Amino acid sequence: MTDLQKTPADAASAPAPAGDPFLSVRDLRIHFDTDDGLVRSVDGVSFDLHKGRTLGIVGESGSGKSVTSLGIMGLHRSKRARISGEIRLNGEDLISAGPDRVRQLRGRELAMIFQDPLTAMHPYYTVGQQIVEAYRVHHPQATKKQARTRAVEMLDRVGIPQPDRRVDDYPHQFSGGMRQRAMIAMALVNDPSLLIADEPTTALDVTVQAQILDLIRDLQEEFGSAVIIITHDLGVVAELADDILVMYGGKCIERGPAETLFDAPEHPYTWGLLGSMPRLDRELQDRLVPVKGTPPSLINVPTGCAFHPRCPYAALTGGRSDSEVPVLAEAAPGHHAACHLPAAERHRIFAEEIAPRL
Amino acid sequence: MTDTQTTSIPSPAPASDREPLLKVTGLTRHFPIRSGLMRRQTGAVRAVDGIDFTVNAGETLGVVGESGCGKSTMGRLVTRLDEPTAGKIEFEGTDITHLGVGAMRPMRRDIQMIFQDPYSSLNPRHTVGTIVSAPFKLQGVQPEGGVKKAVQELLELCGLSPEHYNRYPHEFSGGQRQRIGIARALALKPKMIVADEPVSALDVSIQAQVVNLLDDLQQELGLTYLIIAHDLSVVRHVSDRVAVMYLGKVVEIADRDSLYRSPMHPYTNALMSAVPVPDPRRRQRAGRERILLTGDVPSPINPPSGCRFRTRCWKAQDICSSQEPPLVALKTGHQVACHFPENAPSGNAPAETAS
Ligand SMILES: Nc1ncnc2c1ncn2[C@@H]1O[C@H](COP(=O)(O)OP(=O)(O)OP(=O)(O)O)[C@@H](O)[C@H]1O
Ligand SMILES: Nc1ncnc2c1ncn2[C@@H]1O[C@H](COP(=O)(O)OP(=O)(O)OP(=O)(O)O)[C@@H](O)[C@H]1O
Ligand code: SF4
Ligand code: SF4
Ligand SMILES: [Mg+2]
Ligand SMILES: [Mg+2]
């Protein structure tokens, strides 16, 4: 029996949290050595996340969202990966901690729903065996039978029909969305304190998506977990996130509370993002309006503001856009943006040119 | 072969010139379940269970539906990557249901598929250049100006950089990989593209580019699309008609505007109500407006009798469990399979007006 009836708790109006953040990321850099040169996938990202809160990360494909989250999970093993900066979980630095320590934390303290279901699921083991294994690593006292019962229960909670039968299926016997749900079941089996969900609902239809979002909210309510949700579905972040971080070219270019980010976005890239999405709550447009141009190369990152080759306003900054990297600065309370346009100018452009089209 | 990047767009063929390019009747695919030592068949996953639809030349049919309802299986059947258990598939009037590999080869050029999973659909050991040029090799096509040039043009067309030619799939993000798959599908300029979640791995700004790109290619080359997607706003944007699937069946199929303005099947209504609205201030309200589906999620192994949606339908009556509702047209261009449809024009209710 699937419980779809819980009404979502409204976390948006919760007051900004006090005390130490559960997760604190400072100046995180993750670069890869490749034959073509050094790929600066993540290049100086910082943020804090408190228990019980949800951070949404949005941004262009290839902007470093997944690399950031894999970094937090300690999953960049390759010798070609160069990682610097700080990732503190509950005060403990994960970058300097050994791989054994991170493995210990993974699954219980830290869990991730991967964008790619196939990295998380092994083709030669049944879905059930894999969830059981994930559970028993952190519950060594549990019997096989208890673990299996728990696996079936989790499959039921993510809405797999006849979970007691399908628990013995192999991943290839599941549909794309079912595989994604099985992976979600695996990530949630140990009630993690920090859940990173990388595109958790991309393969799911909206009714199941709503159910998964409820499940994440439940986890949060019951265990006070912190959640990072990475998605390009702005509807999903609007539903779930308290704060939103926008990435472009390996950097955070805007960060703020969900409401102001949607109502009063500060950065020209964010304007482009909001303007390019088709919306059911609006009249049908003849043609979508994408951000023009192509994503930046992360090997030869454009000088100055990485967005400048595509930015319609780059000419308004007296030459600074292509020569000087803009830093994140507070534009409104708790709301930061990295853009050389003076705030007043940005607000005028937004009000006159952008808002009417959104 | 190389003019796919031209952007001049002649106007599309008028609707009256269109004829069914693809016609599907009674299409069925059951996956056997075997168990025991003898691997005897003990049941079947009825992934696609008797569906009928047509796709006209030059149009886009969008297909939506719950995860696991058989959309990808249907896509694999019509592109003949999988064998149907029963039913018939006609492409340009030719029955292709059981064509062998050899006879299918020329057809393969005409019907291409873009896959749902950008990770497993690209061979990790091949460079992007090899992947995108594979269709040329398979079909023995020598593009004008050489393979490399053609591939680089396709890459650019899809928002990738020509310098990616010698890179490997693992060096790309999810969205970038999906664009590689699209470039590959476009290589032979097919007549029809079956796209399984073509933009769900893409961020919205690239998604808009790809949607516009598919649009341009359609107008320019008269392409026909069957687009499987779960994002109802994207489907509304790209489709001329939309089919809604539930548990192996088509439960509603209608012209785009008719479906979005007045969805008739209760499941379609539930879907529409669950679309997340990109507006954080509306989330409380959205929670309340959502039609909450309760009840057992049925399994395609033993689907419910009668109407398959009845275990979760708030309108279900006795007749719903005893009689399967047939897919019938309740108004022009709008078919639905339900005993008690919503928004239905009826004798005493005024028919829906066009706006
Ligand atoms: N192992 C690697 N070696 C080299 N480059 C890599 C590697 N992993 C990722 N990259 C590059 O790092 C960049 C960021 O990738 P990432 O997967 O984080 O993107 P993303 O923001 O998650 O995008 P998407 O929305 O498409 O999933 C990409 O340009 C990608 O090509
Ligand atoms: N090779 C297979 N063997 C057994 N069952 C299968 C196989 N392929 C698919 N199925 C089953 O058929 C049903 C339909 O799967 P399909 O992949 O077509 O769903 P879908 O509508 O594309 O879902 P999604 O939106 O999640 O991708 C599912 O129950 C799935 O488990
Ligand atoms: S810094 Fe310049 S190029 Fe960058 S977003 Fe602002 S105006 Fe545009
Ligand atoms: S036929 Fe009955 S159960 Fe099925 S959708 Fe219609 S009202 Fe609901
Ligand atoms: Mg990613
Ligand atoms: Mg599918």
mmCIF file of C-alpha atoms and ligand atoms in Angstrom, chain A residues 175-177 203, chain B residues 67-68 70-73 116 196-197 228, ligand 6:
data_model
loop_
_atom_site.group_PDB
_atom_site.id
_atom_site.type_symbol
_atom_site.label_atom_id
_atom_site.label_comp_id
_atom_site.label_asym_id
_atom_site.label_seq_id
_atom_site.Cartn_x
_atom_site.Cartn_y
_atom_site.Cartn_z
ATOM 1 C CA SER A 175 11.957 0.109 -16.438
ATOM 2 C CA GLY A 176 14.100 3.267 -16.342
ATOM 3 C CA GLY A 177 11.947 4.878 -13.701
ATOM 4 C CA ALA A 203 12.877 9.437 -15.334
ATOM 5 C CA SER B 67 6.935 4.977 -15.134
ATOM 6 C CA GLY B 68 6.810 1.337 -16.162
ATOM 7 C CA GLY B 70 5.385 0.429 -21.350
ATOM 8 C CA LYS B 71 6.452 3.593 -23.176
ATOM 9 C CA SER B 72 10.041 2.554 -23.840
ATOM 10 C CA THR B 73 8.951 -0.955 -24.766
ATOM 11 C CA GLN B 116 16.280 7.370 -22.610
ATOM 12 C CA ASP B 196 12.634 8.236 -25.564
ATOM 13 C CA GLU B 197 12.905 11.043 -23.021
ATOM 14 C CA ILE B 228 8.153 9.847 -25.173
HETATM 15 MG MG MG C 6 11.217 4.224 -20.347
#
